Amino acid sequence: SEDAVALLAEAGRVLAESLEGDGTLARMTSLLVPKLCDWCVIHLRRDDGSFAVPAVAHADAAVQARLRDQVASEGELPLGRGG
């Protein structure tokens, strides 16, 4: 559909704009929510096996704030657990 093509084109622009990983991932989550999904959390696996959460987006601003607070206080979100 035209909407899917437009979303892919915008995602391509976002990915091409910046070499800063975390900023690019944050822009990607904001692009996907709410166009494609209600929420998006990106987990990146570190070399030591733990996970970092560089980007969180949620259609509900209150839930998004709680998720970001949890990441700030704990450094990650456990997989499978949401707000």
Tab-separated table of C-alpha atoms in Angstrom:
chain	number	residue	atom	x	y	z
A	1	SER	CA	0.000	0.000	0.000
A	2	GLU	CA	0.997	3.629	-0.342
A	3	ASP	CA	1.127	4.009	3.448
A	4	ALA	CA	3.638	1.172	3.758
A	5	VAL	CA	5.805	2.615	0.997
A	6	ALA	CA	5.710	6.054	2.639
A	7	LEU	CA	6.662	4.544	6.011
A	8	LEU	CA	9.581	2.652	4.465
A	9	ALA	CA	10.744	5.785	2.655
A	10	GLU	CA	10.656	7.803	5.881
A	11	ALA	CA	12.483	5.035	7.765
A	12	GLY	CA	15.161	5.076	5.076
A	13	ARG	CA	15.562	8.849	5.462
A	14	VAL	CA	15.865	8.546	9.243
A	15	LEU	CA	18.484	5.806	8.952
A	16	ALA	CA	20.472	7.777	6.370
A	17	GLU	CA	20.453	11.059	8.339
A	18	SER	CA	22.584	10.186	11.320
A	19	LEU	CA	25.522	8.090	12.373
A	20	GLU	CA	24.539	8.485	16.054
A	21	GLY	CA	23.057	5.107	16.935
A	22	ASP	CA	20.879	5.895	19.944
A	23	GLY	CA	19.432	9.056	18.391
A	24	THR	CA	18.600	7.205	15.204
A	25	LEU	CA	16.928	4.389	17.158
A	26	ALA	CA	14.870	6.911	19.146
A	27	ARG	CA	13.701	8.554	15.919
A	28	MET	CA	12.817	5.143	14.498
A	29	THR	CA	10.651	4.241	17.502
A	30	SER	CA	8.887	7.606	17.229
A	31	LEU	CA	8.295	6.971	13.536
A	32	LEU	CA	6.822	3.518	14.149
A	33	VAL	CA	4.548	4.573	17.035
A	34	PRO	CA	1.631	5.041	16.379
A	35	LYS	CA	1.800	4.549	12.593
A	36	LEU	CA	2.634	0.853	12.785
A	37	CYS	CA	2.234	-0.139	16.440
A	38	ASP	CA	1.161	1.116	19.874
A	39	TRP	CA	4.575	0.686	21.468
A	40	CYS	CA	8.167	-0.077	20.611
A	41	VAL	CA	11.122	-0.893	22.845
A	42	ILE	CA	14.541	-1.565	21.376
A	43	HIS	CA	16.812	-3.910	23.316
A	44	LEU	CA	20.459	-4.098	22.258
A	45	ARG	CA	22.578	-6.942	23.537
A	46	ARG	CA	25.893	-5.845	25.007
A	47	ASP	CA	29.112	-7.842	24.703
A	48	ASP	CA	28.668	-9.083	28.283
A	49	GLY	CA	25.226	-10.537	27.480
A	50	SER	CA	23.194	-7.861	29.257
A	51	PHE	CA	20.753	-5.631	27.391
A	52	ALA	CA	20.664	-1.877	26.920
A	53	VAL	CA	17.457	-0.042	26.037
A	54	PRO	CA	18.421	2.942	23.888
A	55	ALA	CA	14.893	3.735	22.686
A	56	VAL	CA	11.361	3.493	24.069
A	57	ALA	CA	8.160	4.816	22.523
A	58	HIS	CA	4.536	4.260	23.513
A	59	ALA	CA	1.279	5.704	22.192
A	60	ASP	CA	0.279	6.524	25.791
A	61	ALA	CA	2.564	9.294	27.056
A	62	ALA	CA	2.117	8.202	30.697
A	63	VAL	CA	3.208	4.641	29.921
A	64	GLN	CA	6.129	5.934	27.869
A	65	ALA	CA	7.252	8.088	30.795
A	66	ARG	CA	7.081	5.089	33.169
A	67	LEU	CA	9.102	2.952	30.751
A	68	ARG	CA	11.750	5.659	30.362
A	69	ASP	CA	11.902	6.115	34.147
A	70	GLN	CA	12.399	2.384	34.598
A	71	VAL	CA	15.197	2.349	32.028
A	72	ALA	CA	16.828	5.351	33.715
A	73	SER	CA	16.686	3.744	37.163
A	74	GLU	CA	17.505	0.141	36.216
A	75	GLY	CA	19.526	0.623	33.030
A	76	GLU	CA	17.338	-1.824	31.081
A	77	LEU	CA	13.891	-3.341	30.794
A	78	PRO	CA	13.630	-7.077	31.391
A	79	LEU	CA	12.475	-8.847	28.247
A	80	GLY	CA	8.815	-9.765	28.307
A	81	ARG	CA	7.877	-7.211	30.927
A	82	GLY	CA	6.094	-4.007	29.945
A	83	GLY	CA	4.397	-1.034	31.516
